[in-house]
Tab-separated table of N, CA and C in Angstrom:
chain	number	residue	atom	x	y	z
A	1	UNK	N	150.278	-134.435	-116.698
A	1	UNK	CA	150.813	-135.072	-115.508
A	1	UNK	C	151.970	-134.226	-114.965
A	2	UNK	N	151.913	-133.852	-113.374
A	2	UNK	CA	153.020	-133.031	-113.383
A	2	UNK	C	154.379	-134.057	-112.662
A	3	UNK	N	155.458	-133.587	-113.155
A	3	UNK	CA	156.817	-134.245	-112.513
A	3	UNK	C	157.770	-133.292	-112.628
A	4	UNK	N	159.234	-133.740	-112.370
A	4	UNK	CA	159.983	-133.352	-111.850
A	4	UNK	C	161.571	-133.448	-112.960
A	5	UNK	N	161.313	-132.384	-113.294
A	5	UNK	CA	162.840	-132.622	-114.291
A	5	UNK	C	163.955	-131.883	-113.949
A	6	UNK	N	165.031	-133.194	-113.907
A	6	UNK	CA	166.546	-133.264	-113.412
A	6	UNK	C	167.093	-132.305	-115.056
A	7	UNK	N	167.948	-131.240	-114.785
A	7	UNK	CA	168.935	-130.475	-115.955
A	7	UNK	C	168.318	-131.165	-116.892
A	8	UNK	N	167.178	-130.518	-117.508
A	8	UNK	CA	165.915	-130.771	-118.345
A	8	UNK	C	167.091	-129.087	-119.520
A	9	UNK	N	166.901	-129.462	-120.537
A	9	UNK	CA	167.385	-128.725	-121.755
A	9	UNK	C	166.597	-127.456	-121.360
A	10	UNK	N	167.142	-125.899	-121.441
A	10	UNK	CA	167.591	-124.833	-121.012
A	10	UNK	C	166.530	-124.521	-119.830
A	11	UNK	N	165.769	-125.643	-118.728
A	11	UNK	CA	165.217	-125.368	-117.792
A	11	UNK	C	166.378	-124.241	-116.744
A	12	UNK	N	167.602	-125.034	-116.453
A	12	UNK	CA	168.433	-123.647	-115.693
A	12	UNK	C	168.572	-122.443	-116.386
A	13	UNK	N	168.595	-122.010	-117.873
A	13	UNK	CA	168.560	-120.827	-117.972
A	13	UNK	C	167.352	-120.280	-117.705
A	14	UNK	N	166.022	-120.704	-118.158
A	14	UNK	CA	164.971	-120.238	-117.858
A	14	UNK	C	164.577	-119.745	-116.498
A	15	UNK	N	165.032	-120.361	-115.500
A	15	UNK	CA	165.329	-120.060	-114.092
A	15	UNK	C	166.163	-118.460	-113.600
A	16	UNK	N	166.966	-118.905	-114.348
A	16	UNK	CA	168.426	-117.628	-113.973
A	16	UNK	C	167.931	-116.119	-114.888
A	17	UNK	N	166.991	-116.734	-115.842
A	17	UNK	CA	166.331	-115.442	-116.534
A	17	UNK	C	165.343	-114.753	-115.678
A	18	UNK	N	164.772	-115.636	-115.122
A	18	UNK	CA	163.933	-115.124	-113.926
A	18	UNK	C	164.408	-114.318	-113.176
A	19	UNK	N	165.903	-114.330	-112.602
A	19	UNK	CA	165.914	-113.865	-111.542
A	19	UNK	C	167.258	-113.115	-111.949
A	20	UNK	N	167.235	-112.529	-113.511
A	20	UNK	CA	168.016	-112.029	-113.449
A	20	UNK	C	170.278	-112.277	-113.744
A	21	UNK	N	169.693	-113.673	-113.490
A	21	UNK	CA	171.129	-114.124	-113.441
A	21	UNK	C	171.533	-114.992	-114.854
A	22	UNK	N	172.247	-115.852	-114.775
A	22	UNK	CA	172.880	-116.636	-115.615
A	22	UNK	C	173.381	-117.749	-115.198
A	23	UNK	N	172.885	-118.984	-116.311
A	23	UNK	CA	172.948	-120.187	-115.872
A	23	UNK	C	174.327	-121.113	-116.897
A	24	UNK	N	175.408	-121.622	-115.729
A	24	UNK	CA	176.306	-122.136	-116.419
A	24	UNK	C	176.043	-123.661	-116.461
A	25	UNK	N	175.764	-123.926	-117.670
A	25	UNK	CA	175.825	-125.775	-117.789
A	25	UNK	C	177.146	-126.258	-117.751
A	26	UNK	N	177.091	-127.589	-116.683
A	26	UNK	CA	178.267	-128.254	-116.731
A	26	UNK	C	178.719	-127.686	-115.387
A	27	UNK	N	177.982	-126.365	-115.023
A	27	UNK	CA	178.705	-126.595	-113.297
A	27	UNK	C	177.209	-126.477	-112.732
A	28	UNK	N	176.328	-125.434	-112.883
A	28	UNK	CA	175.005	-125.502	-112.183
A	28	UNK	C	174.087	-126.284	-112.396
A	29	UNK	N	173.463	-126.440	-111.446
A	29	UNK	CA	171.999	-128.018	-111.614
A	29	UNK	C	170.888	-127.488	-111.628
A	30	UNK	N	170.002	-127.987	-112.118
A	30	UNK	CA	168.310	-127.365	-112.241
A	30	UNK	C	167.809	-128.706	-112.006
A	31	UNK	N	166.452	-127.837	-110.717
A	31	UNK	CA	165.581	-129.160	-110.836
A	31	UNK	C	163.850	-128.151	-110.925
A	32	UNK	N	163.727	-128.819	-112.426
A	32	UNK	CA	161.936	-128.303	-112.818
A	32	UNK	C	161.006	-129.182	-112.207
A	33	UNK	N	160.037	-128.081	-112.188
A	33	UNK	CA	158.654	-128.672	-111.918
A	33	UNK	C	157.635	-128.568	-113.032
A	34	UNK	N	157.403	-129.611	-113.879
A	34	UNK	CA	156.249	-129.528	-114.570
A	34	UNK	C	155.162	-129.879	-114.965
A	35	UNK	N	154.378	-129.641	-115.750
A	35	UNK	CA	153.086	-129.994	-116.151
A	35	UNK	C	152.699	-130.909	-117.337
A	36	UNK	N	152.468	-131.480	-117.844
A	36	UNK	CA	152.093	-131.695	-119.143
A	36	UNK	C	153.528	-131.247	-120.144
A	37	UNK	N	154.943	-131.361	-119.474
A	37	UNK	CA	156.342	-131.092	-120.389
A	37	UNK	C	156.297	-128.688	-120.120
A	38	UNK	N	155.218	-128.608	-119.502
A	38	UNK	CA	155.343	-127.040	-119.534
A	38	UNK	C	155.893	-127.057	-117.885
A	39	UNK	N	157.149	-125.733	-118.553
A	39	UNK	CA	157.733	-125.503	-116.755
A	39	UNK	C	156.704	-124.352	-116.215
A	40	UNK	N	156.646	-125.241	-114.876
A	40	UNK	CA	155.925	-124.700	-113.536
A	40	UNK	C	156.913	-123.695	-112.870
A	41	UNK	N	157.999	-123.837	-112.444
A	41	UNK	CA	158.948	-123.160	-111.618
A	41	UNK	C	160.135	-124.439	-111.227
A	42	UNK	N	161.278	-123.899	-110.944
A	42	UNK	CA	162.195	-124.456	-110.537
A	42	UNK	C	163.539	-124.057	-110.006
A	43	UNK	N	164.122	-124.525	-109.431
A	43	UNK	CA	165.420	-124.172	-108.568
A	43	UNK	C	166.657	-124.443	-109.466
A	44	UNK	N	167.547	-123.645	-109.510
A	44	UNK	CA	168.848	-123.761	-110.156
A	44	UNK	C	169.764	-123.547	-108.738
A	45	UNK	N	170.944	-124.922	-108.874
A	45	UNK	CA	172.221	-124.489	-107.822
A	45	UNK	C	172.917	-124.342	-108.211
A	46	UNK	N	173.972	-122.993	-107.559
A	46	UNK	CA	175.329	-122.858	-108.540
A	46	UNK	C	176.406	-122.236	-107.610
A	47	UNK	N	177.241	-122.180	-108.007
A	47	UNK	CA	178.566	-121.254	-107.105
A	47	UNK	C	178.836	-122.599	-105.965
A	48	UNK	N	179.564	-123.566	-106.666
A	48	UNK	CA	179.954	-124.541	-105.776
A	48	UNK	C	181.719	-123.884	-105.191
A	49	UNK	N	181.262	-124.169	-103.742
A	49	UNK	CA	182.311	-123.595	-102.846
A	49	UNK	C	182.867	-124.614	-102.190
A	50	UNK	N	182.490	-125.985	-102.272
A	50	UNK	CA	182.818	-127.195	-101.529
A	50	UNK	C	181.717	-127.409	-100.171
A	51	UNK	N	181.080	-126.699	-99.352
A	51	UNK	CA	180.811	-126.661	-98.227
A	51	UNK	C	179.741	-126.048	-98.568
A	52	UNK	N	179.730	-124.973	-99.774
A	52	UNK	CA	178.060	-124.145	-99.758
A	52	UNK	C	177.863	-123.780	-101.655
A	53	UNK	N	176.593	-123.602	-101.425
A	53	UNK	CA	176.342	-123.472	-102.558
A	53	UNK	C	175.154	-122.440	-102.772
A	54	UNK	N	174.886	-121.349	-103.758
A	54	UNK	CA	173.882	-120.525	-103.798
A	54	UNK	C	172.741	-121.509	-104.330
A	55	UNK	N	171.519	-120.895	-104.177
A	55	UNK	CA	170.327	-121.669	-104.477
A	55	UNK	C	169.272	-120.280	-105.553
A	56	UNK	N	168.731	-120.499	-106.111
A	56	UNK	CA	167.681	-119.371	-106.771
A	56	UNK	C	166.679	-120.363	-107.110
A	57	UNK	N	165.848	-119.636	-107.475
A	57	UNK	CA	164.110	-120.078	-107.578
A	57	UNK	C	163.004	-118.865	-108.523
A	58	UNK	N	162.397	-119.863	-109.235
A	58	UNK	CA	161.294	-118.543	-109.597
A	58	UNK	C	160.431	-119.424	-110.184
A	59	UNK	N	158.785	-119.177	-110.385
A	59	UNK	CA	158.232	-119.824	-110.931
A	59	UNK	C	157.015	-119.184	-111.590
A	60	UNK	N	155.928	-119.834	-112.167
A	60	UNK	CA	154.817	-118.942	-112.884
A	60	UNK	C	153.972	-119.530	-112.216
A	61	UNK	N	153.750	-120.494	-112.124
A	61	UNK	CA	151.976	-121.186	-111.605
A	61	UNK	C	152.254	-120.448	-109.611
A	62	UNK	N	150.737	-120.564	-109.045
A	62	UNK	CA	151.280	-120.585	-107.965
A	62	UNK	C	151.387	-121.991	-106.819
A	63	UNK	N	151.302	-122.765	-107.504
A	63	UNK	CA	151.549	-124.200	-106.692
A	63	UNK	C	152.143	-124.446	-107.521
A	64	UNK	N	153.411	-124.221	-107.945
A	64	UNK	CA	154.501	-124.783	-108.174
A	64	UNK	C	155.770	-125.816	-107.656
A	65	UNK	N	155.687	-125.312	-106.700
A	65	UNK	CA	156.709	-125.542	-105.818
A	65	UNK	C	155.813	-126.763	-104.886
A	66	UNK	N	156.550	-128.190	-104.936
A	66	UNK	CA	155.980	-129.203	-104.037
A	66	UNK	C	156.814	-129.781	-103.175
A	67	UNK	N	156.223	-130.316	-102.102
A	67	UNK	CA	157.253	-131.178	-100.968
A	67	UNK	C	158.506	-132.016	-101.836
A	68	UNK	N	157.539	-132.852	-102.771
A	68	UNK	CA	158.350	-133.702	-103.132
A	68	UNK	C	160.255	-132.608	-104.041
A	69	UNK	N	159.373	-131.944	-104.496
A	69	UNK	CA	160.573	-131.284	-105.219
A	69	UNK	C	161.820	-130.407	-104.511
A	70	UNK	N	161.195	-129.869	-103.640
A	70	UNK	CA	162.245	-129.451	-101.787
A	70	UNK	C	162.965	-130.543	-101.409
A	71	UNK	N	162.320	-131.698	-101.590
A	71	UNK	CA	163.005	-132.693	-101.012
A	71	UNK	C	164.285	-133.177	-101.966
A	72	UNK	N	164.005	-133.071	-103.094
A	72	UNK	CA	164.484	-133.184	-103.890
A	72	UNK	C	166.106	-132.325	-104.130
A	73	UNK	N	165.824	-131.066	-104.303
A	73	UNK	CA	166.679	-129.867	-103.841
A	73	UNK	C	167.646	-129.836	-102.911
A	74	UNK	N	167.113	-129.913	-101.637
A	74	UNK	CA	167.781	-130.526	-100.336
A	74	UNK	C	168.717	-131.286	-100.228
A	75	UNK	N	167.685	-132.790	-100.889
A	75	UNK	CA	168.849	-133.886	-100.749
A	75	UNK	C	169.767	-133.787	-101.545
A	76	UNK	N	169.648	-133.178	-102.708
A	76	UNK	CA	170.939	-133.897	-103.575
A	76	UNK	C	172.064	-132.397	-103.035
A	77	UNK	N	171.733	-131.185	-102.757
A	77	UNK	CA	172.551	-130.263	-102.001
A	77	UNK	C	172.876	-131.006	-100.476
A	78	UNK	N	172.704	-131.160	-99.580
A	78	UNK	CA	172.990	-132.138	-98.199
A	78	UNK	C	173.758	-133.347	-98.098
A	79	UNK	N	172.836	-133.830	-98.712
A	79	UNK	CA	173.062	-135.268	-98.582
A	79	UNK	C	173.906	-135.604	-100.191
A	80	UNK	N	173.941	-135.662	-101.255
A	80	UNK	CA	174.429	-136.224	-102.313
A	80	UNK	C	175.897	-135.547	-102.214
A	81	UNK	N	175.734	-133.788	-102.418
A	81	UNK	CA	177.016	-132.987	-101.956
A	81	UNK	C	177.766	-133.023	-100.960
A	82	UNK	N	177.053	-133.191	-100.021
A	82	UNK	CA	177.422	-132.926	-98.797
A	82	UNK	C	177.701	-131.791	-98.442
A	83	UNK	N	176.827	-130.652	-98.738
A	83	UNK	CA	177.471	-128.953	-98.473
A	83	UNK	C	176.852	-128.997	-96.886
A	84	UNK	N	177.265	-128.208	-96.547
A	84	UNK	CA	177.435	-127.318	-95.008
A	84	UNK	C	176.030	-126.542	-95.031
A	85	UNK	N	176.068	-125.560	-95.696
A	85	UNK	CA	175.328	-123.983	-96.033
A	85	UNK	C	174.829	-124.250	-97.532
A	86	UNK	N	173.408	-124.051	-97.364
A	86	UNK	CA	172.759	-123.423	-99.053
A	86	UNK	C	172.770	-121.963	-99.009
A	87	UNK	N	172.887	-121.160	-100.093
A	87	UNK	CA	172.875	-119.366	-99.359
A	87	UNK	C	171.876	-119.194	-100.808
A	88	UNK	N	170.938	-118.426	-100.145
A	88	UNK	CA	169.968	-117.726	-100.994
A	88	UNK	C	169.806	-116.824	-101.180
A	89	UNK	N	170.189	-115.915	-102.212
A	89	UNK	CA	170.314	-114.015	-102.635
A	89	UNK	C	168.942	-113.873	-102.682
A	90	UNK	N	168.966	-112.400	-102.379
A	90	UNK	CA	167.550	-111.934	-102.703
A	90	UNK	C	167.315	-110.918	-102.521
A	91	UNK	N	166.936	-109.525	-103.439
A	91	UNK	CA	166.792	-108.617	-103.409
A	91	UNK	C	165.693	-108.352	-102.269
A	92	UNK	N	166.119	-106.938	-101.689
A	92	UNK	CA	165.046	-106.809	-100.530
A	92	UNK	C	164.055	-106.553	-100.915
A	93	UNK	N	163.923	-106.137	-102.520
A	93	UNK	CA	162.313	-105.329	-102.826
A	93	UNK	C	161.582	-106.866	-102.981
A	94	UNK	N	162.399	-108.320	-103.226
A	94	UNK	CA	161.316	-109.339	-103.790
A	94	UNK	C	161.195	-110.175	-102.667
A	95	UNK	N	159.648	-109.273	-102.148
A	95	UNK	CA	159.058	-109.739	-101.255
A	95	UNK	C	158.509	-111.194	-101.054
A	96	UNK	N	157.964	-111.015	-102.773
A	96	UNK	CA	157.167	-112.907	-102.546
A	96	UNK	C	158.233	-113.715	-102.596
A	97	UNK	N	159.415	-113.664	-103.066
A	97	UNK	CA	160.465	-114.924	-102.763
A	97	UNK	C	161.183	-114.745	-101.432
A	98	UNK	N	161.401	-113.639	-100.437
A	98	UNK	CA	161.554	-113.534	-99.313
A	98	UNK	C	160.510	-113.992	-98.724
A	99	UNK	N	159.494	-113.904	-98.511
A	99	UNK	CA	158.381	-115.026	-97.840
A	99	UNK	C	158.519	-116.189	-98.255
A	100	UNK	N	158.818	-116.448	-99.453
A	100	UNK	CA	159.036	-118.063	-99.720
A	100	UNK	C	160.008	-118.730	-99.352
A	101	UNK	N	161.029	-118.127	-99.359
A	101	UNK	CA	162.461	-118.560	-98.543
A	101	UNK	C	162.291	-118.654	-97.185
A	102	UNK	N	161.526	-117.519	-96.396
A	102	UNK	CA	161.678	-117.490	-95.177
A	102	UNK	C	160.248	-118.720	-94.344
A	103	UNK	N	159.600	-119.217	-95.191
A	103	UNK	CA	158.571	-120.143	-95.222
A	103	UNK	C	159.055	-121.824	-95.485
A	104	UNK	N	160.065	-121.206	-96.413
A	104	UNK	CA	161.013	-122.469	-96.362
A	104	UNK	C	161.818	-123.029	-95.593
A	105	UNK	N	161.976	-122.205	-94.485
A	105	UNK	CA	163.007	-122.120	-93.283
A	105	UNK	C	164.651	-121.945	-93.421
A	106	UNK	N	164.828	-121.127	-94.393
A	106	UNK	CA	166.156	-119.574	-94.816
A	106	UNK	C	165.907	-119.286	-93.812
A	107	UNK	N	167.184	-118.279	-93.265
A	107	UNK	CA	166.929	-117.871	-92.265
A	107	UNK	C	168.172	-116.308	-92.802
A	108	UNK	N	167.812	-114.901	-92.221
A	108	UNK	CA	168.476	-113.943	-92.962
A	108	UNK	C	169.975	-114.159	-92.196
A	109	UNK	N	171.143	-114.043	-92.717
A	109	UNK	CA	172.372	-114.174	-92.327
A	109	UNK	C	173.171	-112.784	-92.283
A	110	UNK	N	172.508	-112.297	-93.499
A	110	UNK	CA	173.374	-111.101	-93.959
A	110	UNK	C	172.536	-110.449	-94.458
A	111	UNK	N	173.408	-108.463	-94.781
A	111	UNK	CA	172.317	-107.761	-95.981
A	111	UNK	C	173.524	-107.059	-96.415
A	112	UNK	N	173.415	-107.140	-97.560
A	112	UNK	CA	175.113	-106.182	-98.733
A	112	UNK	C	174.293	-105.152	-99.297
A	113	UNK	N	174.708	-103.798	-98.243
A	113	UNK	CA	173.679	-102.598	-98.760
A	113	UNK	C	174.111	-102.347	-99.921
A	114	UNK	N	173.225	-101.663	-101.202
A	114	UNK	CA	173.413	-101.351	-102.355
A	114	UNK	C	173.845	-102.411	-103.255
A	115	UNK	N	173.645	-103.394	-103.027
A	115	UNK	CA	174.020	-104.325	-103.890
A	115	UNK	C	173.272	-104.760	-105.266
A	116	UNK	N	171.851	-104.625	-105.074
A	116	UNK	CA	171.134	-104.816	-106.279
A	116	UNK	C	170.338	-103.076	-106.637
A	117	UNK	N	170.007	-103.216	-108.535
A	117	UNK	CA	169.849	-102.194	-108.322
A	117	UNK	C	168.843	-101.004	-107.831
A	118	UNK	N	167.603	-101.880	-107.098
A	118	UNK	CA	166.823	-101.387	-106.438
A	118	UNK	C	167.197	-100.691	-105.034
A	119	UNK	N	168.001	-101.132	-104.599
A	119	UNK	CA	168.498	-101.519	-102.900
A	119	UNK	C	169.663	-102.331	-102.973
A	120	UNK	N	169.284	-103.574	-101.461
A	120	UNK	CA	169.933	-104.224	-100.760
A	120	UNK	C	169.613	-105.364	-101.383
A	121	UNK	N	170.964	-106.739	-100.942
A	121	UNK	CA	170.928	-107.801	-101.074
A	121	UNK	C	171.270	-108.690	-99.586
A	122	UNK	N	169.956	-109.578	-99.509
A	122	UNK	CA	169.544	-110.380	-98.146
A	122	UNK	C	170.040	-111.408	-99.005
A	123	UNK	N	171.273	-112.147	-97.590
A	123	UNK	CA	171.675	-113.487	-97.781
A	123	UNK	C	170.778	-114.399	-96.712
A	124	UNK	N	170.399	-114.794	-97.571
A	124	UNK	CA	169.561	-115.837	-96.126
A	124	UNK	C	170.138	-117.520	-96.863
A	125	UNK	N	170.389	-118.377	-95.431
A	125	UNK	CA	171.051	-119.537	-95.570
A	125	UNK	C	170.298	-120.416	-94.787
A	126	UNK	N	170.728	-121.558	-95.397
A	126	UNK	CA	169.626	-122.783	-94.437
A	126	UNK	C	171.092	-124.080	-94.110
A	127	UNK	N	170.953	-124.585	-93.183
A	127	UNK	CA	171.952	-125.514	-93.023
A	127	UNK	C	171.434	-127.015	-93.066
A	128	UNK	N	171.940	-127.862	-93.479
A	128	UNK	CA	171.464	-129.345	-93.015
A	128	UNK	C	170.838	-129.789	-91.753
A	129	UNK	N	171.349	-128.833	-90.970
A	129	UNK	CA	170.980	-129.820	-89.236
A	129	UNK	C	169.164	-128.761	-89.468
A	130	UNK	N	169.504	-127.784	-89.932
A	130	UNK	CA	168.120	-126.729	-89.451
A	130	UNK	C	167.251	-126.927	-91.104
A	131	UNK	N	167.274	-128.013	-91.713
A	131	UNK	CA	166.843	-128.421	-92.804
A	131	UNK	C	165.308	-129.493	-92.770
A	132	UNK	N	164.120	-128.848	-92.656
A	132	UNK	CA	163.078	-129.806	-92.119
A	132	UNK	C	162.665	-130.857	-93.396
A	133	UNK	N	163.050	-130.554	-94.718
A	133	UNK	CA	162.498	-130.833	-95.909
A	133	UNK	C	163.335	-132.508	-96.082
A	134	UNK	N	164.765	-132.579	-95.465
A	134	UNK	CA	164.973	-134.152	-95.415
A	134	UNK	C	164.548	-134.668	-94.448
A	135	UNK	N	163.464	-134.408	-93.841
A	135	UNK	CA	162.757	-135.383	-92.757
A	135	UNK	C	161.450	-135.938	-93.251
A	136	UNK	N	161.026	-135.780	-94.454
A	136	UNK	CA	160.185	-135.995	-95.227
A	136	UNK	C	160.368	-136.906	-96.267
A	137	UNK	N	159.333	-138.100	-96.623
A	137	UNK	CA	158.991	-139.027	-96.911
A	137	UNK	C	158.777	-138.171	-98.823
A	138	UNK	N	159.159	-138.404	-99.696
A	138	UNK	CA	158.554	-137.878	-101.099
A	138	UNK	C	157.565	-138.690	-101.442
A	139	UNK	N	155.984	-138.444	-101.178
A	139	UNK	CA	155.350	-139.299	-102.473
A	139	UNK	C	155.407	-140.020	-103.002
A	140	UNK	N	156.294	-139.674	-104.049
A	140	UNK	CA	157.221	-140.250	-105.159
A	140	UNK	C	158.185	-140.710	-104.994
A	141	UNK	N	158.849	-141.050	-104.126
A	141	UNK	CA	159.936	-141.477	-103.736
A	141	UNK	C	160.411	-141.808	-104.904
A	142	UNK	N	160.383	-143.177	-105.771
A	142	UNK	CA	160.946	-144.251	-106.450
A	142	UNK	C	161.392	-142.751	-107.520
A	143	UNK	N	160.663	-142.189	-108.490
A	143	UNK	CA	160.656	-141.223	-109.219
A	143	UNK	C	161.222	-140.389	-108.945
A	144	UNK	N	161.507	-139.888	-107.457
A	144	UNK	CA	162.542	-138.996	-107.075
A	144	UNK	C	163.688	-139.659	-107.157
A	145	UNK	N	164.278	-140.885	-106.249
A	145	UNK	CA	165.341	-141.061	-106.193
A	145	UNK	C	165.910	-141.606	-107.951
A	146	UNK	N	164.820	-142.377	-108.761
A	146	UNK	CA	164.951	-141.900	-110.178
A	146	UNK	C	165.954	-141.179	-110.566
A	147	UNK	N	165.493	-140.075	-110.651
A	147	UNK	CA	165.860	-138.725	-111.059
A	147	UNK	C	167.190	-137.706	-110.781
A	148	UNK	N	167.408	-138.405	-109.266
A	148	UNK	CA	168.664	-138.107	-108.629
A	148	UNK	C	170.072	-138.461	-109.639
A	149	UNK	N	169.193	-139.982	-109.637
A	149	UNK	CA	170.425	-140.679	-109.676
A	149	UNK	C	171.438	-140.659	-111.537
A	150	UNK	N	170.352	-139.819	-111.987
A	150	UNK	CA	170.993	-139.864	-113.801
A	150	UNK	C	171.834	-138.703	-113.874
């Protein structure tokens, strides 16, 4: 059965290994997507600034990533936080998560030449007002807002 796990035991590091980074418990949030208790992919938020917050993502299956779980993401960054700006890093060589971001409706803000060690680093940011994913109904609602709320 697949669902949705809220800071599920080392789901944010598994995330931040993905992409390279590092996941601090007790300030960053993870929300998994899984299968049968196996992680699908999931989003870690971190670098709370009051107003914005970075976002990362990586996953293995390729339908990983569902409405309900964007919605999920979104709201509790928007609406629960109340941030301004989500900002999403991303190396310029990683194309499939630059299509996924930019599919997500990121939008590029910035590029910090030489920043990663392939290249460049693309800041792309999404704001609340330009946010289509809280205009959406979850499925699951009851199970989402669930999940929020522990």
């Amino acid at each position: 059965m697949r669902r949705i796990r809220v800071n599920g035991e080392g789901d944010g590091a598994w995330v931040m290994d993905q992409v390279d980074g590092t996941f601090l418990p007790g300030s960053d949030q993870s929300l998994m997507a899984t299968r049968d208790h196996a992680r699908l992919g999931g989003f870690v938020l971190s670098a709370y600034l009051g107003a914005s917050m970075t976002v990362h993502m990586a996953g293995t299956d390729p339908r990983w990533c569902s409405r309900d779980l964007l919605w999920m993401v979104f709201h509790y960054a928007f609406v629960q936080l109340g941030l301004r700006k989500l900002i999403a890093p991303v190396a310029s060589t990683n194309h499939v998560a630059l299509a996924q971001d930019l599919r997500a409706g990121f939008r590029l803000e910035a590029t910090l030449r030489d920043a990663t060690p392939d290249g460049h680093l693309l800041l792309l940011t999404m704001t609340r007002e330009d946010c289509r994913w809280l205009r959406i109904k979850p499925s699951r609602y009851k199970d989402a807002q669930q999940a929020l709320e522990q």
